[in-house]
Every structure is written in structure tokens, then in C-alpha cells.
mmCIF file with all atom_site columns, C-alpha atoms in Angstrom:
data_model
loop_
_atom_site.group_PDB
_atom_site.id
_atom_site.type_symbol
_atom_site.label_atom_id
_atom_site.label_alt_id
_atom_site.label_comp_id
_atom_site.label_asym_id
_atom_site.label_entity_id
_atom_site.label_seq_id
_atom_site.pdbx_PDB_ins_code
_atom_site.Cartn_x
_atom_site.Cartn_y
_atom_site.Cartn_z
_atom_site.occupancy
_atom_site.B_iso_or_equiv
_atom_site.pdbx_formal_charge
_atom_site.auth_seq_id
_atom_site.auth_comp_id
_atom_site.auth_asym_id
_atom_site.auth_atom_id
_atom_site.pdbx_PDB_model_num
ATOM 1   C CA . MET A 1 1   ? -56.756 -18.468 -166.467 1.00 33.00 ? 1   MET A CA 1
ATOM 2   C CA . SER A 1 2   ? -60.008 -17.411 -164.954 1.00 36.00 ? 2   SER A CA 1
ATOM 3   C CA . GLY A 1 3   ? -61.442 -16.618 -161.560 1.00 39.00 ? 3   GLY A CA 1
ATOM 4   C CA . VAL A 1 4   ? -63.975 -19.117 -160.243 1.00 40.00 ? 4   VAL A CA 1
ATOM 5   C CA . GLY A 1 5   ? -66.723 -17.458 -158.262 1.00 41.00 ? 5   GLY A CA 1
ATOM 6   C CA . GLY A 1 6   ? -64.175 -14.891 -157.123 1.00 40.00 ? 6   GLY A CA 1
ATOM 7   C CA . ASP A 1 7   ? -62.718 -17.508 -154.788 1.00 39.00 ? 7   ASP A CA 1
ATOM 8   C CA . ALA A 1 8   ? -60.093 -19.371 -156.772 1.00 43.00 ? 8   ALA A CA 1
ATOM 9   C CA . VAL A 1 9   ? -57.801 -18.991 -159.723 1.00 46.00 ? 9   VAL A CA 1
ATOM 10  C CA . GLU A 1 10  ? -57.727 -21.887 -162.184 1.00 50.00 ? 10  GLU A CA 1
ATOM 11  C CA . LEU A 1 11  ? -54.752 -23.129 -164.115 1.00 54.00 ? 11  LEU A CA 1
ATOM 12  C CA . ASP A 1 12  ? -55.310 -23.224 -167.846 1.00 48.00 ? 12  ASP A CA 1
ATOM 13  C CA . GLY A 1 13  ? -55.871 -26.906 -168.598 1.00 48.00 ? 13  GLY A CA 1
ATOM 14  C CA . GLY A 1 14  ? -55.742 -26.389 -172.353 1.00 42.00 ? 14  GLY A CA 1
ATOM 15  C CA . ARG A 1 15  ? -52.013 -26.868 -172.834 1.00 47.00 ? 15  ARG A CA 1
ATOM 16  C CA . ALA A 1 16  ? -51.390 -30.092 -174.750 1.00 43.00 ? 16  ALA A CA 1
ATOM 17  C CA . GLU A 1 17  ? -47.690 -29.951 -173.856 1.00 49.00 ? 17  GLU A CA 1
ATOM 18  C CA . ALA A 1 18  ? -48.542 -30.531 -170.207 1.00 55.00 ? 18  ALA A CA 1
ATOM 19  C CA . ALA A 1 19  ? -50.508 -33.746 -170.770 1.00 59.00 ? 19  ALA A CA 1
ATOM 20  C CA . ALA A 1 20  ? -48.135 -35.473 -168.348 1.00 68.00 ? 20  ALA A CA 1
ATOM 21  C CA . VAL A 1 21  ? -49.491 -33.347 -165.499 1.00 71.00 ? 21  VAL A CA 1
ATOM 22  C CA . VAL A 1 22  ? -53.207 -33.539 -164.806 1.00 64.00 ? 22  VAL A CA 1
ATOM 23  C CA . ALA A 1 23  ? -55.361 -32.122 -162.049 1.00 63.00 ? 23  ALA A CA 1
ATOM 24  C CA . GLN A 1 24  ? -56.488 -34.774 -159.601 1.00 56.00 ? 24  GLN A CA 1
ATOM 25  C CA . GLN A 1 25  ? -60.265 -35.032 -159.734 1.00 55.00 ? 25  GLN A CA 1
ATOM 26  C CA . ASN A 1 26  ? -62.623 -35.880 -156.909 1.00 50.00 ? 26  ASN A CA 1
ATOM 27  C CA . GLY A 1 27  ? -64.524 -39.006 -157.921 1.00 50.00 ? 27  GLY A CA 1
ATOM 28  C CA . ALA A 1 28  ? -67.748 -38.002 -156.190 1.00 50.00 ? 28  ALA A CA 1
ATOM 29  C CA . ALA A 1 29  ? -70.279 -35.686 -157.784 1.00 53.00 ? 29  ALA A CA 1
ATOM 30  C CA . GLU A 1 30  ? -70.349 -32.379 -155.959 1.00 51.00 ? 30  GLU A CA 1
ATOM 31  C CA . PRO A 1 31  ? -73.684 -30.933 -154.890 1.00 56.00 ? 31  PRO A CA 1
ATOM 32  C CA . THR A 1 32  ? -74.467 -27.679 -156.689 1.00 63.00 ? 32  THR A CA 1
ATOM 33  C CA . SER A 1 33  ? -74.548 -25.883 -153.338 1.00 63.00 ? 33  SER A CA 1
ATOM 34  C CA . ALA A 1 34  ? -71.017 -27.046 -152.450 1.00 58.00 ? 34  ALA A CA 1
ATOM 35  C CA . ARG A 1 35  ? -67.732 -25.594 -153.602 1.00 60.00 ? 35  ARG A CA 1
ATOM 36  C CA . PRO A 1 36  ? -64.472 -27.492 -153.217 1.00 55.00 ? 36  PRO A CA 1
ATOM 37  C CA . SER A 1 37  ? -61.945 -26.098 -150.799 1.00 61.00 ? 37  SER A CA 1
ATOM 38  C CA . TRP A 1 38  ? -58.313 -27.147 -150.973 1.00 67.00 ? 38  TRP A CA 1
ATOM 39  C CA . TYR A 1 39  ? -55.163 -25.971 -149.263 1.00 76.00 ? 39  TYR A CA 1
ATOM 40  C CA . ALA A 1 40  ? -53.272 -27.302 -152.264 1.00 83.00 ? 40  ALA A CA 1
ATOM 41  C CA . LEU A 1 41  ? -53.974 -28.364 -155.825 1.00 85.00 ? 41  LEU A CA 1
ATOM 42  C CA . PRO A 1 42  ? -52.942 -32.013 -156.284 1.00 86.00 ? 42  PRO A CA 1
ATOM 43  C CA . LEU A 1 43  ? -51.541 -32.864 -159.709 1.00 88.00 ? 43  LEU A CA 1
ATOM 44  C CA . ARG A 1 44  ? -50.786 -36.362 -161.018 1.00 89.00 ? 44  ARG A CA 1
ATOM 45  C CA . TYR A 1 45  ? -47.521 -36.741 -162.893 1.00 92.00 ? 45  TYR A CA 1
ATOM 46  C CA . GLU A 1 46  ? -47.520 -39.384 -165.632 1.00 91.00 ? 46  GLU A CA 1
ATOM 47  C CA . PRO A 1 47  ? -43.872 -40.193 -166.436 1.00 93.00 ? 47  PRO A CA 1
ATOM 48  C CA . ALA A 1 48  ? -44.806 -42.409 -169.399 1.00 92.00 ? 48  ALA A CA 1
ATOM 49  C CA . GLU A 1 49  ? -46.183 -39.303 -171.147 1.00 92.00 ? 49  GLU A CA 1
ATOM 50  C CA . LEU A 1 50  ? -42.675 -37.808 -171.050 1.00 93.00 ? 50  LEU A CA 1
ATOM 51  C CA . GLY A 1 51  ? -40.601 -40.797 -172.083 1.00 94.00 ? 51  GLY A CA 1
ATOM 52  C CA . GLY A 1 52  ? -40.157 -42.081 -168.523 1.00 95.00 ? 52  GLY A CA 1
ATOM 53  C CA . LEU A 1 53  ? -38.727 -38.839 -167.110 1.00 95.00 ? 53  LEU A CA 1
ATOM 54  C CA . PRO A 1 54  ? -38.504 -39.413 -163.335 1.00 95.00 ? 54  PRO A CA 1
ATOM 55  C CA . LEU A 1 55  ? -40.782 -37.235 -161.218 1.00 95.00 ? 55  LEU A CA 1
ATOM 56  C CA . ARG A 1 56  ? -37.815 -35.887 -159.203 1.00 94.00 ? 56  ARG A CA 1
ATOM 57  C CA . ARG A 1 57  ? -36.090 -34.688 -162.376 1.00 96.00 ? 57  ARG A CA 1
ATOM 58  C CA . PHE A 1 58  ? -39.318 -33.083 -163.599 1.00 96.00 ? 58  PHE A CA 1
ATOM 59  C CA . LEU A 1 59  ? -39.717 -31.326 -160.250 1.00 95.00 ? 59  LEU A CA 1
ATOM 60  C CA . ASP A 1 60  ? -36.097 -30.119 -160.255 1.00 96.00 ? 60  ASP A CA 1
ATOM 61  C CA . ALA A 1 61  ? -36.615 -28.665 -163.742 1.00 97.00 ? 61  ALA A CA 1
ATOM 62  C CA . LEU A 1 62  ? -39.764 -26.840 -162.575 1.00 97.00 ? 62  LEU A CA 1
ATOM 63  C CA . HIS A 1 63  ? -37.796 -25.339 -159.694 1.00 97.00 ? 63  HIS A CA 1
ATOM 64  C CA . ALA A 1 64  ? -35.059 -24.267 -162.124 1.00 97.00 ? 64  ALA A CA 1
ATOM 65  C CA . GLU A 1 65  ? -37.772 -22.450 -164.120 1.00 97.00 ? 65  GLU A CA 1
ATOM 66  C CA . GLY A 1 66  ? -38.725 -20.523 -160.964 1.00 96.00 ? 66  GLY A CA 1
ATOM 67  C CA . ALA A 1 67  ? -41.788 -22.623 -160.103 1.00 96.00 ? 67  ALA A CA 1
ATOM 68  C CA . THR A 1 68  ? -40.447 -23.176 -156.596 1.00 95.00 ? 68  THR A CA 1
ATOM 69  C CA . GLU A 1 69  ? -43.823 -23.692 -154.914 1.00 94.00 ? 69  GLU A CA 1
ATOM 70  C CA . VAL A 1 70  ? -44.453 -26.949 -156.779 1.00 94.00 ? 70  VAL A CA 1
ATOM 71  C CA . ASP A 1 71  ? -43.569 -29.751 -154.392 1.00 92.00 ? 71  ASP A CA 1
ATOM 72  C CA . ARG A 1 72  ? -44.315 -33.279 -153.282 1.00 90.00 ? 72  ARG A CA 1
ATOM 73  C CA . PRO A 1 73  ? -46.999 -33.896 -150.664 1.00 83.00 ? 73  PRO A CA 1
ATOM 74  C CA . GLY A 1 74  ? -45.443 -35.003 -147.390 1.00 76.00 ? 74  GLY A CA 1
ATOM 75  C CA . SER A 1 75  ? -47.971 -35.115 -144.603 1.00 68.00 ? 75  SER A CA 1
ATOM 76  C CA . THR A 1 76  ? -50.716 -36.026 -147.060 1.00 76.00 ? 76  THR A CA 1
ATOM 77  C CA . CYS A 1 77  ? -49.253 -39.466 -147.651 1.00 79.00 ? 77  CYS A CA 1
ATOM 78  C CA . PRO A 1 78  ? -51.189 -42.733 -147.413 1.00 81.00 ? 78  PRO A CA 1
ATOM 79  C CA . LEU A 1 79  ? -52.016 -43.058 -143.723 1.00 79.00 ? 79  LEU A CA 1
ATOM 80  C CA . GLY A 1 80  ? -50.421 -46.471 -143.370 1.00 79.00 ? 80  GLY A CA 1
ATOM 81  C CA . THR A 1 81  ? -47.033 -44.974 -144.286 1.00 81.00 ? 81  THR A CA 1
ATOM 82  C CA . HIS A 1 82  ? -47.336 -41.944 -141.994 1.00 81.00 ? 82  HIS A CA 1
ATOM 83  C CA . PRO A 1 83  ? -44.925 -42.008 -139.021 1.00 81.00 ? 83  PRO A CA 1
ATOM 84  C CA . LEU A 1 84  ? -47.842 -41.657 -136.589 1.00 82.00 ? 84  LEU A CA 1
ATOM 85  C CA . PHE A 1 85  ? -49.225 -44.977 -137.798 1.00 81.00 ? 85  PHE A CA 1
ATOM 86  C CA . GLN A 1 86  ? -45.836 -46.660 -138.162 1.00 82.00 ? 86  GLN A CA 1
ATOM 87  C CA . HIS A 1 87  ? -44.644 -45.670 -134.675 1.00 84.00 ? 87  HIS A CA 1
ATOM 88  C CA . PRO A 1 88  ? -47.731 -44.606 -132.697 1.00 85.00 ? 88  PRO A CA 1
ATOM 89  C CA . GLY A 1 89  ? -46.044 -45.082 -129.310 1.00 87.00 ? 89  GLY A CA 1
ATOM 90  C CA . ALA A 1 90  ? -43.871 -42.004 -129.909 1.00 85.00 ? 90  ALA A CA 1
ATOM 91  C CA . LEU A 1 91  ? -46.941 -39.798 -129.514 1.00 86.00 ? 91  LEU A CA 1
ATOM 92  C CA . LEU A 1 92  ? -49.454 -42.158 -127.910 1.00 87.00 ? 92  LEU A CA 1
ATOM 93  C CA . PRO A 1 93  ? -47.707 -44.203 -125.193 1.00 90.00 ? 93  PRO A CA 1
ATOM 94  C CA . GLY A 1 94  ? -50.728 -46.498 -124.847 1.00 89.00 ? 94  GLY A CA 1
ATOM 95  C CA . TYR A 1 95  ? -50.026 -47.738 -128.368 1.00 86.00 ? 95  TYR A CA 1
ATOM 96  C CA . ALA A 1 96  ? -46.296 -48.387 -127.876 1.00 86.00 ? 96  ALA A CA 1
ATOM 97  C CA . GLY A 1 97  ? -46.674 -52.097 -128.605 1.00 83.00 ? 97  GLY A CA 1
ATOM 98  C CA . HIS A 1 98  ? -49.268 -51.653 -131.338 1.00 80.00 ? 98  HIS A CA 1
ATOM 99  C CA . GLN A 1 99  ? -48.445 -53.358 -134.608 1.00 75.00 ? 99  GLN A CA 1
ATOM 100 C CA . SER A 1 100 ? -48.450 -50.836 -137.416 1.00 75.00 ? 100 SER A CA 1
ATOM 101 C CA . PRO A 1 101 ? -49.964 -51.527 -140.827 1.00 73.00 ? 101 PRO A CA 1
ATOM 102 C CA . ALA A 1 102 ? -47.528 -53.021 -143.290 1.00 71.00 ? 102 ALA A CA 1
ATOM 103 C CA . VAL A 1 103 ? -46.092 -50.613 -145.796 1.00 70.00 ? 103 VAL A CA 1
ATOM 104 C CA . ARG A 1 104 ? -47.305 -51.581 -149.291 1.00 76.00 ? 104 ARG A CA 1
ATOM 105 C CA . ARG A 1 105 ? -50.566 -52.849 -147.808 1.00 79.00 ? 105 ARG A CA 1
ATOM 106 C CA . PHE A 1 106 ? -52.420 -50.169 -149.757 1.00 82.00 ? 106 PHE A CA 1
ATOM 107 C CA . PRO A 1 107 ? -50.731 -50.311 -153.185 1.00 86.00 ? 107 PRO A CA 1
ATOM 108 C CA . VAL A 1 108 ? -53.239 -48.089 -155.006 1.00 87.00 ? 108 VAL A CA 1
ATOM 109 C CA . ALA A 1 109 ? -52.949 -45.246 -152.478 1.00 84.00 ? 109 ALA A CA 1
ATOM 110 C CA . GLU A 1 110 ? -49.169 -45.586 -152.472 1.00 86.00 ? 110 GLU A CA 1
ATOM 111 C CA . ALA A 1 111 ? -49.028 -45.605 -156.290 1.00 87.00 ? 111 ALA A CA 1
ATOM 112 C CA . VAL A 1 112 ? -51.158 -42.450 -156.482 1.00 87.00 ? 112 VAL A CA 1
ATOM 113 C CA . HIS A 1 113 ? -49.028 -40.718 -153.848 1.00 87.00 ? 113 HIS A CA 1
ATOM 114 C CA . ALA A 1 114 ? -45.848 -41.674 -155.721 1.00 89.00 ? 114 ALA A CA 1
ATOM 115 C CA . THR A 1 115 ? -47.053 -39.625 -158.725 1.00 91.00 ? 115 THR A CA 1
ATOM 116 C CA . LEU A 1 116 ? -48.432 -36.565 -156.912 1.00 90.00 ? 116 LEU A CA 1
ATOM 117 C CA . LEU A 1 117 ? -47.209 -33.015 -157.095 1.00 91.00 ? 117 LEU A CA 1
ATOM 118 C CA . LYS A 1 118 ? -48.962 -30.101 -155.442 1.00 90.00 ? 118 LYS A CA 1
ATOM 119 C CA . LEU A 1 119 ? -49.373 -26.411 -155.981 1.00 90.00 ? 119 LEU A CA 1
ATOM 120 C CA . PRO A 1 120 ? -50.710 -23.738 -153.673 1.00 88.00 ? 120 PRO A CA 1
ATOM 121 C CA . VAL A 1 121 ? -54.295 -22.708 -154.285 1.00 85.00 ? 121 VAL A CA 1
ATOM 122 C CA . TRP A 1 122 ? -54.080 -19.147 -155.502 1.00 86.00 ? 122 TRP A CA 1
ATOM 123 C CA . HIS A 1 123 ? -57.405 -17.481 -154.833 1.00 82.00 ? 123 HIS A CA 1
ATOM 124 C CA . ARG A 1 124 ? -57.211 -13.809 -155.777 1.00 87.00 ? 124 ARG A CA 1
ATOM 125 C CA . GLU A 1 125 ? -57.565 -12.339 -159.244 1.00 90.00 ? 125 GLU A CA 1
ATOM 126 C CA . ALA A 1 126 ? -54.196 -10.687 -158.572 1.00 91.00 ? 126 ALA A CA 1
ATOM 127 C CA . ASP A 1 127 ? -52.740 -14.233 -158.474 1.00 91.00 ? 127 ASP A CA 1
ATOM 128 C CA . ALA A 1 128 ? -53.768 -14.980 -162.074 1.00 92.00 ? 128 ALA A CA 1
ATOM 129 C CA . ARG A 1 129 ? -50.406 -13.907 -163.524 1.00 93.00 ? 129 ARG A CA 1
ATOM 130 C CA . LEU A 1 130 ? -48.538 -16.086 -161.028 1.00 93.00 ? 130 LEU A CA 1
ATOM 131 C CA . ALA A 1 131 ? -50.734 -19.089 -161.848 1.00 91.00 ? 131 ALA A CA 1
ATOM 132 C CA . ASP A 1 132 ? -50.190 -18.407 -165.569 1.00 93.00 ? 132 ASP A CA 1
ATOM 133 C CA . ALA A 1 133 ? -46.433 -18.372 -164.979 1.00 94.00 ? 133 ALA A CA 1
ATOM 134 C CA . TYR A 1 134 ? -46.644 -21.767 -163.278 1.00 94.00 ? 134 TYR A CA 1
ATOM 135 C CA . THR A 1 135 ? -48.739 -23.147 -166.131 1.00 92.00 ? 135 THR A CA 1
ATOM 136 C CA . ALA A 1 136 ? -46.123 -21.871 -168.599 1.00 95.00 ? 136 ALA A CA 1
ATOM 137 C CA . ALA A 1 137 ? -43.296 -23.440 -166.552 1.00 95.00 ? 137 ALA A CA 1
ATOM 138 C CA . ILE A 1 138 ? -45.068 -26.818 -166.490 1.00 94.00 ? 138 ILE A CA 1
ATOM 139 C CA . ALA A 1 139 ? -45.686 -26.647 -170.238 1.00 94.00 ? 139 ALA A CA 1
ATOM 140 C CA . LYS A 1 140 ? -42.074 -25.621 -170.950 1.00 95.00 ? 140 LYS A CA 1
ATOM 141 C CA . VAL A 1 141 ? -40.576 -28.429 -168.877 1.00 96.00 ? 141 VAL A CA 1
ATOM 142 C CA . ALA A 1 142 ? -42.984 -30.953 -170.424 1.00 94.00 ? 142 ALA A CA 1
ATOM 143 C CA . THR A 1 143 ? -42.107 -29.714 -173.921 1.00 94.00 ? 143 THR A CA 1
ATOM 144 C CA . HIS A 1 144 ? -38.369 -30.108 -173.253 1.00 95.00 ? 144 HIS A CA 1
ATOM 145 C CA . ALA A 1 145 ? -38.584 -33.374 -171.297 1.00 94.00 ? 145 ALA A CA 1
ATOM 146 C CA . LYS A 1 146 ? -36.559 -35.308 -173.877 1.00 94.00 ? 146 LYS A CA 1
ATOM 147 C CA . ASP A 1 147 ? -33.614 -32.973 -173.191 1.00 95.00 ? 147 ASP A CA 1
ATOM 148 C CA . LEU A 1 148 ? -33.824 -33.883 -169.512 1.00 95.00 ? 148 LEU A CA 1
ATOM 149 C CA . LEU A 1 149 ? -33.537 -37.594 -170.292 1.00 94.00 ? 149 LEU A CA 1
ATOM 150 C CA . LEU A 1 150 ? -29.980 -37.244 -171.635 1.00 81.00 ? 150 LEU A CA 1
#
């Protein structure tokens, strides 16, 4: 754990046990004058790394460990699957007859979303212990994943 510029608290990425959960990286190079700003930390869950343990079961185990703020992104889904785009007439009457994009039209975005978890972005040094506790919970659940497959 360490503070980053006094603005954010980082999770310790050095835990080999948590290889199934990786921080989602922005593909673009960031200018040196820019600092990322997130309302949540997106994490990719790789079930194959844990013997095929379903994401829902992994998430339930995290909650049982007290890591209750880990959850699945809802409103940050692929836009084509968002209710606003599936049924725009409910909010925008002028689009009542508009044909919505087909679900599964964007398979890469949907596949990424299907493996996402998110954490709050803790930003104070006082949050370091909480972030450490979440890192420990993720590592513990990952370490005991085979027990969850029974």
C-alpha cells in the first residue's frame, strides 16, 4: 500500500495469490501532466486462473470475508445493453419507435464487462488499512478458490 501523490491509495499488486484479479489498465499513454481520476477501480476477474470458479461465487466469498464494497458494475455496462439504448422511448418519446442496437453486437465490450468487478477509490492515507484489508480478502479467497469449487 502506498499513497500516490497524496490523492489515492493503491492496492498492493504484488500478491501472487490474486493473479486472477488484475487492475484494468487504460490502453492510452497518459500525459505526465495528467493524473487518472476514477470513481471506482475496475478489476478484471479471470476465472480460468482459479479453476473456473464463477465470478458470482468469487464475489460472494469476498462479501463473506467482509469485503462488501466489491461489486459488479451496473450502469457502466456496454452502452448497447443499457436500458436507455434498448428502450429509449421510455425517457425520450421522440425515439419510441427507434430500433435499439442488438445485444451481443459488441462482443468484446460485453466479454470485458462480464469479467469486471469494481472497488471504491480510497483516496486518503487513513484509508490504507481498509485497502490493505480488501487486498488480503482478495488474496485469501483466491488462495482458497479450490474449496469453493466443491
